[in-house]
Each structure stands twice: as C-alpha cells, then as structure tokens.
CSV table of C-alpha atoms in Angstrom, one decimal:
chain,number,residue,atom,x,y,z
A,1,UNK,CA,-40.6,-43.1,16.2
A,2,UNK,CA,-42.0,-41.6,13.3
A,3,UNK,CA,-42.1,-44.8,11.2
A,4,UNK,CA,-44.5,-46.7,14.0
A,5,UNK,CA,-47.7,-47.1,12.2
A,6,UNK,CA,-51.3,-48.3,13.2
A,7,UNK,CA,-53.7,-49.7,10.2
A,8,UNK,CA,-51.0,-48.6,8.1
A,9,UNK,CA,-50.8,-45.1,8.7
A,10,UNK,CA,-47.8,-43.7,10.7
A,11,UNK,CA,-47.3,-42.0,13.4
A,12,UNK,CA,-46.0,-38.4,11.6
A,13,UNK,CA,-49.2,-38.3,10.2
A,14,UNK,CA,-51.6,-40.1,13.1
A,15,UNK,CA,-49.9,-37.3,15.7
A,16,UNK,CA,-50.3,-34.3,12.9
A,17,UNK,CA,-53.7,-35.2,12.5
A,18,UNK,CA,-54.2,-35.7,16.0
A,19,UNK,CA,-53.3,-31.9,16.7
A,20,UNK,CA,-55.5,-30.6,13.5
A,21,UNK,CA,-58.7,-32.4,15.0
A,22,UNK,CA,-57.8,-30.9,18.4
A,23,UNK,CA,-57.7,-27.9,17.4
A,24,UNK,CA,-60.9,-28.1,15.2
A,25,UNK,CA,-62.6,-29.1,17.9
A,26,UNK,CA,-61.9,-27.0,20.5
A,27,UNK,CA,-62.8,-24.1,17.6
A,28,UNK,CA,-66.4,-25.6,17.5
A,29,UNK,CA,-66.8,-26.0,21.2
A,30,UNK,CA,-65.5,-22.5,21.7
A,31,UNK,CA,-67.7,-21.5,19.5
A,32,UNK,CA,-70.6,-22.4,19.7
A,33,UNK,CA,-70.7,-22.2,23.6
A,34,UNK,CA,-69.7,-18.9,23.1
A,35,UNK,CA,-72.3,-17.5,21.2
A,36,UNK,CA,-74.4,-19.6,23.4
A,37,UNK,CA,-73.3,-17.7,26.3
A,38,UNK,CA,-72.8,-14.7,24.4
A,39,UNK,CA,-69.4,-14.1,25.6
A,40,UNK,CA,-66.2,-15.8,24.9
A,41,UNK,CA,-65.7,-19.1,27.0
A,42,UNK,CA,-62.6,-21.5,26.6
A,43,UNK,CA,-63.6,-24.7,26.1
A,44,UNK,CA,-60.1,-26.8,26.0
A,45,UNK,CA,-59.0,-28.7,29.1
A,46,UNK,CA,-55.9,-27.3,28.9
A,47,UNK,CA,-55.0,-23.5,28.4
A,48,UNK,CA,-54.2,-24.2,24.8
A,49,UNK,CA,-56.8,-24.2,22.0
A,50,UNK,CA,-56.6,-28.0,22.0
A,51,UNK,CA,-59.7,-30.2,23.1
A,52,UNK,CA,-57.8,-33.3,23.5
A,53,UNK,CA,-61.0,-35.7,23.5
A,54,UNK,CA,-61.6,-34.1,19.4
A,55,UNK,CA,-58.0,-35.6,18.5
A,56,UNK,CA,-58.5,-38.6,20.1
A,57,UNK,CA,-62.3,-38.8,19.3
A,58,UNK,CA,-61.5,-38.5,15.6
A,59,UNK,CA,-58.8,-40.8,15.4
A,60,UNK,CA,-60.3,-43.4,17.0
A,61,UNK,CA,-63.1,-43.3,14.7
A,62,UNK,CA,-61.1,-43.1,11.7
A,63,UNK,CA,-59.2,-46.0,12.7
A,64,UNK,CA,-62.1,-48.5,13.5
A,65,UNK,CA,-64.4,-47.5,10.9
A,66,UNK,CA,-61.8,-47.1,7.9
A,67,UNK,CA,-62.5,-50.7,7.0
A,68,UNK,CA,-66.1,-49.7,6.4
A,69,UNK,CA,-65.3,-46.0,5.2
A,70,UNK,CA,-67.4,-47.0,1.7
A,71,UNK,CA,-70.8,-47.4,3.2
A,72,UNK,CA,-72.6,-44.8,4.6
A,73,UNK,CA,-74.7,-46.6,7.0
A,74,UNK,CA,-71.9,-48.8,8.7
A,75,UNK,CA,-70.2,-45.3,9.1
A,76,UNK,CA,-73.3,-43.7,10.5
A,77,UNK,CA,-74.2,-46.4,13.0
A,78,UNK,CA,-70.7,-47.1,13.9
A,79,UNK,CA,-69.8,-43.7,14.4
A,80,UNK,CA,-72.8,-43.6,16.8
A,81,UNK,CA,-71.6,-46.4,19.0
A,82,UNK,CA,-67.6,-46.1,18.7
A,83,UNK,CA,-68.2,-41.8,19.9
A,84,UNK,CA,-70.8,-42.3,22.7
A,85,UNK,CA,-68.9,-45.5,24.3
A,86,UNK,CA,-65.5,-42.9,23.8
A,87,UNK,CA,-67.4,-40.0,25.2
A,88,UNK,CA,-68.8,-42.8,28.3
A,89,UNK,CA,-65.6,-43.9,29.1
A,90,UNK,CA,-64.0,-40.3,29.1
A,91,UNK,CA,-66.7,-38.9,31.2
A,92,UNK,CA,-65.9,-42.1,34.2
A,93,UNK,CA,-62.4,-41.4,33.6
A,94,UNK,CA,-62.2,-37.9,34.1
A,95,UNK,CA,-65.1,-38.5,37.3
A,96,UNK,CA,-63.0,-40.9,38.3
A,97,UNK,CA,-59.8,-38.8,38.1
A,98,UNK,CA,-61.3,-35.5,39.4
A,99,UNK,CA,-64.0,-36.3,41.1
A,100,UNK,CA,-66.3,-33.9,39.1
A,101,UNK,CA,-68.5,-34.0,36.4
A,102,UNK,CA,-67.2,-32.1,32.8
A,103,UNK,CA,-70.8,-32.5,31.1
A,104,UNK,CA,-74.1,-33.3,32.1
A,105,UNK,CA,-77.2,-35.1,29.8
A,106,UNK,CA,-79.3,-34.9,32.3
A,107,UNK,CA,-81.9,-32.5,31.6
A,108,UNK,CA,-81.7,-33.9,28.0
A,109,UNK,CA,-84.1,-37.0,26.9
A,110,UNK,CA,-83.0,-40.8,26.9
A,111,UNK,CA,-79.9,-40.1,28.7
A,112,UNK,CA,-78.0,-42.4,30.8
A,113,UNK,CA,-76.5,-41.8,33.7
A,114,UNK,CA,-76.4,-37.8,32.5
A,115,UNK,CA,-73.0,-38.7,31.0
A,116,UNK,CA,-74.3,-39.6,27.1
A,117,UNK,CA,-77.9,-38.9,25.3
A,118,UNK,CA,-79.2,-40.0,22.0
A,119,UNK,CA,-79.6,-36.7,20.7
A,120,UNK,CA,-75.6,-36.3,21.2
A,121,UNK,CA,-74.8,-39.8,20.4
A,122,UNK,CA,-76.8,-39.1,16.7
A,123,UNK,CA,-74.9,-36.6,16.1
A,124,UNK,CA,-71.7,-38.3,16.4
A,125,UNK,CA,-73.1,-40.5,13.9
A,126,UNK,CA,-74.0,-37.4,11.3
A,127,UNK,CA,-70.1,-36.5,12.9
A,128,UNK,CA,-68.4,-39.7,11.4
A,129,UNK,CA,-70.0,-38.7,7.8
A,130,UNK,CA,-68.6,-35.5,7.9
A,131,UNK,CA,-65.3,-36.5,8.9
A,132,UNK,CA,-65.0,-39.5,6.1
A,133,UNK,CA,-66.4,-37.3,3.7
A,134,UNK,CA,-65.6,-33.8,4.3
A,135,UNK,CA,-63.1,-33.3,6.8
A,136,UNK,CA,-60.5,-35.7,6.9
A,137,UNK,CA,-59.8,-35.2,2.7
A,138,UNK,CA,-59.1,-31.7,3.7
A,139,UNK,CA,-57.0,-32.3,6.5
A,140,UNK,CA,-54.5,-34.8,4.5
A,141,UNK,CA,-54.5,-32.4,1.8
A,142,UNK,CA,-53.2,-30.1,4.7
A,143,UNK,CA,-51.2,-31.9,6.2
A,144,UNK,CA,-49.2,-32.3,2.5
A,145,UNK,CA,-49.3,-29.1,1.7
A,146,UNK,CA,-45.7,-28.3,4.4
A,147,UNK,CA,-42.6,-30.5,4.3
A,148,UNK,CA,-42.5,-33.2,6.3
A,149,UNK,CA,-39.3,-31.6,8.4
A,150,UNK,CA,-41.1,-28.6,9.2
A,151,UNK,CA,-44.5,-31.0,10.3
A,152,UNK,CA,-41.9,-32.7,12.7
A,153,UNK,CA,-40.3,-29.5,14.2
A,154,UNK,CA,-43.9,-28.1,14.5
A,155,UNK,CA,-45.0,-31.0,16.1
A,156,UNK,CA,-42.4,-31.4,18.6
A,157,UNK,CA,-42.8,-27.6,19.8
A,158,UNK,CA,-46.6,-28.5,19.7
A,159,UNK,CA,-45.8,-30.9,22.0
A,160,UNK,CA,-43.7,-29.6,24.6
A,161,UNK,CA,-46.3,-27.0,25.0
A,162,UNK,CA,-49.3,-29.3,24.9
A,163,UNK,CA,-47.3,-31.5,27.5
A,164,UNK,CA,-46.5,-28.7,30.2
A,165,UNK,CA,-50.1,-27.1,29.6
A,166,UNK,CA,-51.6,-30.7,30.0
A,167,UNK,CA,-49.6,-30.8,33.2
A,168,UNK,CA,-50.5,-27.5,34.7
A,169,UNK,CA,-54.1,-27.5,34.0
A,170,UNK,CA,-54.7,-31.3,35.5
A,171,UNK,CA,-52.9,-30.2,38.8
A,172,UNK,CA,-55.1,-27.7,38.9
A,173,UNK,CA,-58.1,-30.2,38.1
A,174,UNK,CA,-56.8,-32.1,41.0
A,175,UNK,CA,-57.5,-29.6,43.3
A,176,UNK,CA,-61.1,-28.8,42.1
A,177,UNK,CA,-62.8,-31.6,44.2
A,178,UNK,CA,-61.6,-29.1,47.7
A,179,UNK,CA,-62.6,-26.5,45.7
A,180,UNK,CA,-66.0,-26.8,44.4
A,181,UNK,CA,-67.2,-27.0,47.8
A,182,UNK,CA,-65.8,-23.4,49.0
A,183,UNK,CA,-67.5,-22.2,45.6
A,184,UNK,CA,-71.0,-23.6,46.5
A,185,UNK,CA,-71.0,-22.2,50.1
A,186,UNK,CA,-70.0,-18.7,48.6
A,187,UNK,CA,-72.8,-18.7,46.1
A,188,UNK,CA,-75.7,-20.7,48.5
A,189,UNK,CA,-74.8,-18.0,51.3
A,190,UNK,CA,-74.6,-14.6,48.7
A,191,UNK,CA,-78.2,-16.4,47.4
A,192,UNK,CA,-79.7,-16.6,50.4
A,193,UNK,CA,-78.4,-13.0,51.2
A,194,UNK,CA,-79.4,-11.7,48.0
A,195,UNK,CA,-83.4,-13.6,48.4
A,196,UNK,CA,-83.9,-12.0,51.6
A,197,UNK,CA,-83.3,-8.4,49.8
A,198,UNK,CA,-85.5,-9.3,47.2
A,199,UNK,CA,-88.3,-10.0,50.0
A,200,UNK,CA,-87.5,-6.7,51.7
A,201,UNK,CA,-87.8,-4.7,48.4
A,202,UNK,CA,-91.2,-6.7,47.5
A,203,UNK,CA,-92.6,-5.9,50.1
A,204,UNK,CA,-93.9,-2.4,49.2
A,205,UNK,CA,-96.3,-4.1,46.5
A,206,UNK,CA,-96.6,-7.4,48.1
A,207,UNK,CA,-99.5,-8.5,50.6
A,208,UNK,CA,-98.3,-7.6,54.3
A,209,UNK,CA,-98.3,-10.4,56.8
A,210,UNK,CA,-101.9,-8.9,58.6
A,211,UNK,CA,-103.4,-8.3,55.1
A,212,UNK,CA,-107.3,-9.0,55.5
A,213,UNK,CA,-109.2,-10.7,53.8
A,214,UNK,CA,-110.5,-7.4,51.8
A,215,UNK,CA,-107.3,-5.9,51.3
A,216,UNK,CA,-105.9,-8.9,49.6
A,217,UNK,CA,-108.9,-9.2,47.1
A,218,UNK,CA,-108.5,-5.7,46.6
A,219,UNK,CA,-105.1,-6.0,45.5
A,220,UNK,CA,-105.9,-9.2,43.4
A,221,UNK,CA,-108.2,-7.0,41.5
A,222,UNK,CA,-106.0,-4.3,40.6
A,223,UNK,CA,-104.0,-5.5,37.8
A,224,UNK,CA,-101.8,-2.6,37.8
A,225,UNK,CA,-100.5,-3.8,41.3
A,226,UNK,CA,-100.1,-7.2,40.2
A,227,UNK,CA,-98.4,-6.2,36.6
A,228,UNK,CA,-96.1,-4.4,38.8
A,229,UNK,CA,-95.4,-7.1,41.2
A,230,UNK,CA,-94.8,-9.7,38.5
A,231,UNK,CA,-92.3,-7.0,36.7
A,232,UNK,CA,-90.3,-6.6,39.7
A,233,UNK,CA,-90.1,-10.0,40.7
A,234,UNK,CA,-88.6,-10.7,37.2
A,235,UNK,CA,-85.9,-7.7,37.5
A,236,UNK,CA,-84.9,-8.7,40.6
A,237,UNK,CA,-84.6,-12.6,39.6
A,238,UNK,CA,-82.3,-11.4,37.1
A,239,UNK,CA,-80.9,-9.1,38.8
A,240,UNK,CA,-80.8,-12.3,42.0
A,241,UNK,CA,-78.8,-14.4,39.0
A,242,UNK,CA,-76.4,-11.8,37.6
A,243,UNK,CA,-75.0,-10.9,41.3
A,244,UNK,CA,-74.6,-14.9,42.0
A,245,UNK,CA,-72.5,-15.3,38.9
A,246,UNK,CA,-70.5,-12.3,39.6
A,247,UNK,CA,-70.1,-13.6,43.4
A,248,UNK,CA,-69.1,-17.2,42.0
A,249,UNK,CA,-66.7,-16.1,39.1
A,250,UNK,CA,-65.0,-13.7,41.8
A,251,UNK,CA,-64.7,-16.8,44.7
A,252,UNK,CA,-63.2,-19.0,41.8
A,253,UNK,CA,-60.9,-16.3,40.8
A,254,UNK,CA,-59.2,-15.7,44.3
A,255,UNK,CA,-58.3,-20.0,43.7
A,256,UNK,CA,-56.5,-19.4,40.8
A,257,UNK,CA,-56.6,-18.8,37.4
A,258,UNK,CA,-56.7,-22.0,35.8
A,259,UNK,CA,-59.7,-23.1,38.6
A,260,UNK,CA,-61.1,-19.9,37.8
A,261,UNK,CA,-61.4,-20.9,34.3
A,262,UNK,CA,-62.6,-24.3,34.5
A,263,UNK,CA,-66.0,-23.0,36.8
A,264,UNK,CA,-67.1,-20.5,34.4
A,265,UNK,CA,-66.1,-22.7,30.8
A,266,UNK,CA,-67.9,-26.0,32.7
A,267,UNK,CA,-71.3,-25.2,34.8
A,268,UNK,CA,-71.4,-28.9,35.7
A,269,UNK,CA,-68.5,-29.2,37.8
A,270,UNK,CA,-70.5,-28.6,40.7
A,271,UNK,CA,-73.1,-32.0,39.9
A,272,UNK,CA,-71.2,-34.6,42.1
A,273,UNK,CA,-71.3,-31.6,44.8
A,274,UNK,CA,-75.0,-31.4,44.8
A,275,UNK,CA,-75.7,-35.0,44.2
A,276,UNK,CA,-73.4,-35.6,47.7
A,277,UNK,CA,-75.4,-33.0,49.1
A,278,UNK,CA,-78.8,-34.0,48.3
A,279,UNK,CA,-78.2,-37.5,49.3
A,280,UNK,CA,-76.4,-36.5,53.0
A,281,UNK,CA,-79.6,-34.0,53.1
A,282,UNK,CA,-82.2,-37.4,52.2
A,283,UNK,CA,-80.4,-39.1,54.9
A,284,UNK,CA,-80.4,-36.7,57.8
A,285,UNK,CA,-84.7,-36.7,56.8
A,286,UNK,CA,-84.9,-40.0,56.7
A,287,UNK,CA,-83.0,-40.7,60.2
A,288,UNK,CA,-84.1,-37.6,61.7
C-alpha cells in the first residue's frame, strides 16, 4: 500500500500530506470565521480539526498543476479553474448527499448558482501560488523531519480516528434535511413572538392608531421623540436577533450535539429550506 504512487509520488507521502493540508485548513477556516464571529466556531465537517475538502483541494492541485509548477501564470490561472470546478463539484455533492447547502455566494458578485464567486475563485488562484511556493516546501521539509515508521503509525491512528469521526458526523448530516425544518419553525415562531413584543414596547413613543393629524406632526417635529424612537428600535432589533440565535442554538442543541454543531459553524444550511419555502409560498399566490 505504501509503495502505490500517483505522478510519481507515493502514497506515504500523498496521505501524510493529505492530513497536514487538512489540518491547515481547517486552522484557517476556524480562524478566520472565528474572529469573524468573534467567538470560536468549528469549521471541520467532522469533529476533528480536519477540513477534508483542504487535503483533497491541495492535492488535487498539486497533482494537476505540477507539470506547470515553473510558471507563475499557468499556476495562477490553473489554480483558479482546477479549485472553483473542486469547490462546484463538492458543493452538488454534498447538496446532493444532504440535501443542504454548506456555503452560499449568493450575496457576493458574479456568482453562480450561489455555490462559487470570482472573488473566491481568485483567490484560489493567489492560493495555488502560495502553496507551490511557500507552503508545500515547508510541508515536505516536515514531513522529513520524523521517521518514516513513526509517519506510518501516526498515520494509521490518524486514520482510524478520521474514519469513525467521518462516520459519525455524516450520519448526523444525514439527518439534517428532517431537521432544519423543526429549527426554522422554532426560530420563525420565537421571531414572530419576539416582533409583536417589540410593537407593544414601541408603542409608548410610537404614533397611536387614532393619532391626528396634529398630533403626528407634532411628534415629527420633536426630534427628541424621534431620536428616541429610532434608539429603541435599534436596541430592541438587537436585542430581537440575539434572543433568535439563543432560541435556535438551544432547538439545535436538544437534536444532538453534532447537529447542534453543524447549525451554528454553517448559517447556510437552512438555504434549500427557504428556497423550498419561497417557491411552495410563489405557488399558493399564483394559484390562489
């Protein structure tokens, strides 16, 4: 087993570098959405800290584009279209699979389909430099630095643990189509409970429903009263979006742990949801 090779590289070194660049990635996307989110959010599929499209993402490209590793703007471009046709076909896979979406472009410009952009797909090709030129020389020098034994014992134990993770964490994926549903109601039933409070406690600075037509220019003229209106409107929005949040995280957590984990580390889960839902809702207008 160790011996098979692929472009003349084998496979001690193809999976040791598979589990590096797994790892490395799920460091960046942990990262970064952390101190997006400004809290700690696990970004792996699998409990692990493993992001098991980085291994095979960084692989692949090594693979194709080591043929062309000596110019820079084969690696660029190639890098662009190799990682956004990966990141395409992973994204209808795992749809496909699950039945939910793991990340959406669609608020972002020239997307398609909300599954890849141009402003990701460049930076897969700024990506592919990186990795010819930075990142990959370090991890071979890394991968030399142990004995080949202890690379295979580590890498078997990495594996049996990656492999029963894997496992656990996609039956749990299964389950997330029935799921996602139960989440929405909770949190489209605790907003609409939380809007109508927000009414009620407006209403002490807000226009009554016999307001004149005197008493509502006189409170469009005082500024304090609008001032006031406008800042309580924005505490209670936030206040309206923290209590959601809470209500959703504590729904998902009474499903399970790993379930739990997947809603708050992936906020796009719920897309195939609402597209169902908008279209059944388009349908019942347009028959109605």
């Amino acid at each position: 087993m160790w011996e098979l090779s692929i472009r003349g590289i084998d496979f001690y070194h193809l999976i040791n570098w598979f589990f590096i660049y797994s790892f490395l990635g799920w460091l960046w996307e942990t990262c970064f959405v952390s101190l997006k989110n400004g809290k700690y959010v696990n970004r792996g599929f699998i409990n692990g800290p493993f992001c098991t499209i980085y291994g095979f993402g960084a692989l692949a490209v090594y693979l194709i584009l080591k043929p062309v590793s000596d110019s820079i703007l084969c690696l660029f471009f190639g890098g662009i279209v190799v990682a956004t046709v990966l990141e395409y076909v992973t994204a209808v896979l795992m749809e496909s699979i699950f039945h939910t979406s793991w990340w959406d472009y669609s608020d972002n410009k020239f997307n398609f389909q909300g599954r890849i952009c141009l402003g990701a797909s460049l930076g897969w090709g700024v990506f592919t430099l990186l990795l010819f030129k930075v990142l990959h020389p370090a991890v071979e020098k890394l991968v030399s630095f142990y004995p080949v034994y202890v690379g295979k014992i580590a890498v078997c134990i990495i594996s049996v643990g990656y492999l029963v993770d894997f496992a656990y964490s996609a039956a749990a994926a299964f389950k997330l189509q029935e799921r996602i549903p139960v989440i929405e109601q909770a949190v489209e039933q605790a907003r609409d409970e939380l809007l109508l409070k927000m009414h009620e406690r407006l209403k002490s600075v807000s226009f009554a429903k016999d307001a004149t037509l005197e008493t509502v220019k006189e409170r469009l003229g005082d500024i304090e009263v609008l001032k006031d209106l406008e800042e309580r409107r924005a505490a209670l929005m936030t206040e309206l979006t923290a209590e959601v949040e809470r209500r959703k995280k504590a729904t998902a957590a009474k499903l399970g742990r790993n379930i739990s984990r997947f809603v708050n580390s992936y906020p796009n889960l719920n897309r195939g949801y609402k597209l169902r839902k908008h279209r059944k809702e388009k349908d019942t207008k347009k028959n109605a």
